Coordinates of C-alpha atoms in Angstrom, one line a residue:
M261 CA -47.8 132.3 65.7
N262 CA -49.3 129.4 67.5
I263 CA -47.3 129.5 70.7
A264 CA -48.7 126.4 72.3
G265 CA -48.1 124.3 69.1
D266 CA -44.5 125.5 69.0
F267 CA -43.9 124.0 72.4
S268 CA -44.6 120.4 71.5
E269 CA -40.9 119.5 71.0
I270 CA -40.1 121.0 74.4
N271 CA -42.8 118.9 76.0
E272 CA -41.2 115.8 74.5
R273 CA -37.5 116.6 75.1
G274 CA -37.5 119.1 77.9
L275 CA -36.4 122.7 78.7
V276 CA -33.7 123.6 81.2
L277 CA -33.8 127.0 82.8
V278 CA -30.6 128.1 84.5
G279 CA -31.5 131.0 86.8
C280 CA -35.1 131.6 88.0
G281 CA -35.0 135.1 89.4
R282 CA -37.3 138.0 88.3
M283 CA -36.8 137.5 84.5
G284 CA -36.5 133.7 84.6
G285 CA -39.6 133.5 86.8
A286 CA -41.6 135.8 84.5
M287 CA -40.7 133.7 81.5
L288 CA -41.5 130.5 83.3
T289 CA -44.9 131.8 84.3
G290 CA -45.7 132.6 80.7
W291 CA -44.4 129.3 79.4
L292 CA -46.5 127.3 81.9
A293 CA -49.6 129.4 81.0
N294 CA -49.1 128.8 77.2
G295 CA -48.7 125.1 76.8
I296 CA -45.4 124.0 78.3
D297 CA -45.8 121.0 80.6
P298 CA -44.3 121.7 84.0
K299 CA -42.9 118.2 84.1
A300 CA -40.9 119.1 81.0
V301 CA -39.1 121.9 82.8
T302 CA -35.9 121.6 84.9
V303 CA -35.0 124.7 86.8
I304 CA -31.4 125.0 88.0
D305 CA -31.1 127.7 90.7
P306 CA -30.2 127.1 94.3
N307 CA -32.3 130.1 95.3
A308 CA -35.4 129.2 93.3
Q309 CA -38.7 129.6 95.0
P310 CA -40.2 126.2 96.3
Q311 CA -43.5 127.2 94.6
W312 CA -42.1 126.0 91.3
A313 CA -41.8 122.5 92.6
D314 CA -45.4 122.8 93.8
K315 CA -46.4 123.6 90.2
G316 CA -44.8 120.4 89.0
V317 CA -41.5 121.8 87.7
R318 CA -38.4 119.7 88.3
L319 CA -36.3 121.9 90.7
N320 CA -32.5 121.4 90.9
A321 CA -32.8 117.9 89.5
A322 CA -30.5 116.3 86.9
P323 CA -31.4 117.8 83.5
P324 CA -32.1 115.7 80.5
E325 CA -29.0 114.9 78.4
S326 CA -30.3 116.6 75.2
P327 CA -33.1 119.0 76.0
A328 CA -34.8 120.9 73.3
V329 CA -33.8 124.2 74.8
L330 CA -31.3 125.5 77.4
V331 CA -32.3 128.9 78.7
L332 CA -29.6 131.0 80.5
A333 CA -31.2 133.6 82.8
V334 CA -28.3 134.3 85.2
K335 CA -26.6 137.7 85.7
P336 CA -23.8 138.4 83.2
Q337 CA -21.1 138.4 85.8
M338 CA -22.1 134.8 86.8
M339 CA -22.2 133.5 83.2
G340 CA -18.5 132.5 83.0
S341 CA -18.8 130.0 85.9
V342 CA -22.2 128.8 84.6
L343 CA -20.8 128.1 81.1
D344 CA -18.0 126.0 82.5
Q345 CA -20.5 123.6 84.0
L346 CA -22.7 123.1 80.9
A347 CA -22.4 121.1 77.7
V348 CA -25.0 120.7 75.0
G349 CA -24.8 119.6 71.4
P350 CA -26.3 120.6 68.0
D351 CA -29.8 119.4 68.9
T352 CA -30.3 121.9 71.7
L353 CA -31.2 125.5 71.3
V354 CA -29.3 127.8 73.7
L355 CA -31.3 130.9 74.5
S356 CA -29.7 133.6 76.7
V357 CA -31.2 136.7 78.3
A358 CA -27.9 137.9 79.8
A359 CA -26.8 141.4 78.8
G360 CA -23.4 141.9 77.3
V361 CA -22.4 138.2 76.8
T362 CA -21.7 137.8 73.1
L363 CA -22.5 135.1 70.6
D364 CA -18.8 134.4 70.3
A365 CA -18.6 133.7 74.0
Y366 CA -21.4 131.2 73.8
G367 CA -19.9 129.8 70.6
R368 CA -16.7 128.9 72.6
A369 CA -18.8 127.2 75.3
F370 CA -21.2 125.5 72.9
P371 CA -19.3 125.2 69.5
T372 CA -21.9 123.0 67.8
A373 CA -25.1 124.5 69.2
P374 CA -27.5 127.0 67.8
V375 CA -27.4 130.1 70.1
V376 CA -29.9 133.0 70.3
R377 CA -29.3 136.1 72.4
A378 CA -32.4 137.8 73.7
M379 CA -32.7 141.2 75.4
P380 CA -36.0 141.5 77.2
N381 CA -36.9 144.2 79.7
T382 CA -38.6 144.2 83.1
P383 CA -42.2 144.9 81.9
A384 CA -42.0 141.2 80.9
A385 CA -43.0 140.5 84.5
I386 CA -46.6 141.6 83.5
G387 CA -46.5 140.4 79.9
R388 CA -45.8 143.9 78.6
G389 CA -42.1 143.5 77.7
I390 CA -40.3 143.8 74.4
T391 CA -37.5 141.5 73.4
A392 CA -34.9 141.7 70.7
L393 CA -33.4 138.5 69.2
I394 CA -30.2 137.7 67.3
G395 CA -28.9 134.3 66.5
N396 CA -25.5 132.8 65.5
D397 CA -24.9 131.1 62.2
L398 CA -26.1 127.8 63.5
A399 CA -29.5 129.2 64.5
G400 CA -31.8 128.6 61.5
P401 CA -35.4 129.6 60.9
A402 CA -36.7 126.8 63.2
Q403 CA -34.5 127.8 66.1
M404 CA -35.3 131.5 65.6
D405 CA -39.0 130.7 65.6
M406 CA -38.6 128.7 68.8
A407 CA -36.8 131.5 70.5
H408 CA -39.4 134.0 69.2
A409 CA -42.3 131.8 70.6
L410 CA -40.6 131.5 74.0
M411 CA -40.1 135.2 74.4
A412 CA -43.5 136.1 72.9
V413 CA -45.2 134.9 76.1
V414 CA -43.8 138.0 77.9
G415 CA -44.4 140.7 75.3
E416 CA -43.4 141.9 71.9
V417 CA -40.5 140.4 70.0
V418 CA -38.3 142.0 67.3
R419 CA -35.4 140.4 65.4
L420 CA -32.1 142.2 64.8
Q421 CA -30.1 142.2 61.6
D422 CA -26.7 142.3 63.3
E423 CA -25.4 141.6 66.8
S424 CA -23.8 145.0 67.0
Q425 CA -27.3 146.4 67.3
M426 CA -27.7 144.6 70.7
D427 CA -25.8 147.3 72.6
A428 CA -28.2 150.0 71.4
V429 CA -31.2 147.8 72.2
T430 CA -29.8 147.1 75.7
A431 CA -29.4 150.9 76.3
L432 CA -32.8 151.8 74.9
S433 CA -35.4 149.2 75.8
G434 CA -33.4 147.0 78.2
S435 CA -32.4 149.9 80.5
G436 CA -35.2 152.2 79.4
P437 CA -37.7 151.2 82.0
A438 CA -35.4 152.6 84.7
Y439 CA -35.3 155.9 82.8
V440 CA -39.1 156.0 82.8
F441 CA -39.3 155.1 86.5
H442 CA -36.9 157.9 87.2
M443 CA -39.1 160.3 85.2
I444 CA -42.0 159.3 87.4
E445 CA -39.9 160.1 90.4
A446 CA -39.0 163.5 88.9
L447 CA -42.5 164.4 88.0
T448 CA -43.6 163.4 91.5
A449 CA -41.0 165.6 93.1
A450 CA -41.9 168.5 90.7
G451 CA -45.6 168.2 91.7
I452 CA -44.7 168.2 95.4
A453 CA -42.6 171.4 94.8
Q454 CA -45.7 173.0 93.3
G455 CA -47.7 172.3 96.4
L456 CA -49.3 168.9 95.8
P457 CA -49.4 166.2 98.6
A458 CA -46.8 163.5 98.0
D459 CA -49.3 160.7 97.5
L460 CA -51.4 162.6 95.1
S461 CA -48.4 163.8 93.1
L462 CA -47.2 160.2 92.8
Q463 CA -50.6 159.0 91.7
L464 CA -50.8 161.7 89.1
A465 CA -47.3 161.0 87.8
R466 CA -47.8 157.3 87.6
A467 CA -51.1 157.5 85.8
T468 CA -49.9 160.2 83.4
V469 CA -46.8 158.2 82.3
A470 CA -48.7 154.9 82.1
G471 CA -51.7 156.5 80.2
A472 CA -49.5 158.3 77.8
G473 CA -47.5 155.2 77.1
A474 CA -50.8 153.2 76.5
L475 CA -52.1 155.9 74.2
A476 CA -48.8 155.8 72.2
M477 CA -49.1 152.1 71.9
A478 CA -52.8 152.1 70.9
D479 CA -52.6 154.9 68.4
D480 CA -50.5 154.7 65.2
T481 CA -50.1 158.4 65.2
A482 CA -46.5 159.5 65.4
P483 CA -45.4 160.6 68.9
A484 CA -44.6 164.1 67.6
A485 CA -48.2 164.4 66.4
L486 CA -49.5 163.2 69.7
R487 CA -47.4 165.8 71.5
E488 CA -48.7 168.5 69.2
A489 CA -52.3 167.5 69.9
V490 CA -51.8 168.2 73.6
T491 CA -50.0 171.5 72.9
S492 CA -52.1 174.7 72.4
P493 CA -50.2 177.7 71.2
G494 CA -49.2 179.9 74.1
G495 CA -50.7 177.4 76.6
T496 CA -49.3 175.7 79.7
T497 CA -48.0 172.6 77.8
A498 CA -46.2 174.9 75.3
A499 CA -44.5 176.7 78.2
G500 CA -43.3 173.5 79.7
L501 CA -42.1 172.2 76.3
V502 CA -39.9 175.2 75.8
V503 CA -37.8 174.0 78.7
L504 CA -38.1 170.3 77.9
M505 CA -37.2 170.6 74.2
D506 CA -34.3 172.9 74.6
T507 CA -31.6 171.6 72.2
E508 CA -28.8 172.2 74.7
T509 CA -30.3 171.6 78.2
G510 CA -33.6 169.8 77.5
L511 CA -34.7 166.2 77.3
P512 CA -33.3 165.3 73.7
P513 CA -29.6 165.9 74.5
L514 CA -30.1 164.4 78.0
I515 CA -31.6 161.2 76.7
A516 CA -29.0 161.0 74.0
R517 CA -26.2 161.1 76.6
T518 CA -28.1 158.6 78.8
V519 CA -28.5 156.0 76.0
T520 CA -24.9 156.6 74.8
A521 CA -23.6 155.9 78.3
A522 CA -25.6 152.7 78.7
A523 CA -24.6 151.5 75.2
E524 CA -20.9 152.1 75.9
R525 CA -21.2 150.2 79.1
S526 CA -22.9 147.3 77.3
R527 CA -20.0 147.2 74.8
E528 CA -17.5 147.2 77.8
L529 CA -19.3 144.2 79.3
G530 CA -19.1 142.3 76.1
K531 CA -15.3 142.5 75.9

């Protein structure tokens, strides 16, 4: 997909970004690096960094009447008050990255607008995120392609078949980085318990998780096969995996409970 070419309409009609925190800022950085004219962007956020104005972005100025895209990047608990202050018509794509807020909720606020929900994750800050998309009935191929292009600047993009899948996506990839960071914490603590200095244990844990993830991405081999390639019969890895793969107390049931809890919370937020 030619990302820069897909942004020509935005450069003509404008893009409004409501909320420019960590995720909004990551997206804006990618957009400016991939062909969106800073002068075409209006950021609405009283706490936005002044550096955006230095880059040519319109900061807390009156937005255009009919922008090509309205991007909502505020926290879910703030969305209600934000939606009460916004109004767009059928010619504006509404793209939201807020967890839990449903297409029906956006439909009530913007009854004639095409709406796309997006669930990115925090590695988007370094261009290594993954985002899932689902649109309402008014979001046709052109609007879905525009949303895809906007999110592709911060990583991979997948499209869902049904909005009900978004809770599982939120629990798996949306919340998943926190699980991985906690695994790094746990590996570090385990290394310290085995006699390693704290800084060395952290370095080893970080590099191991990052390297294994990079290998899994670079190699089409199934994760199970990659695991087996590291595991010699009767060796040290096998001894560790006996504990980790226990069907009652090991990682599989723990991760299942973790993702289930996060998915259930996502469903609660959407009510």
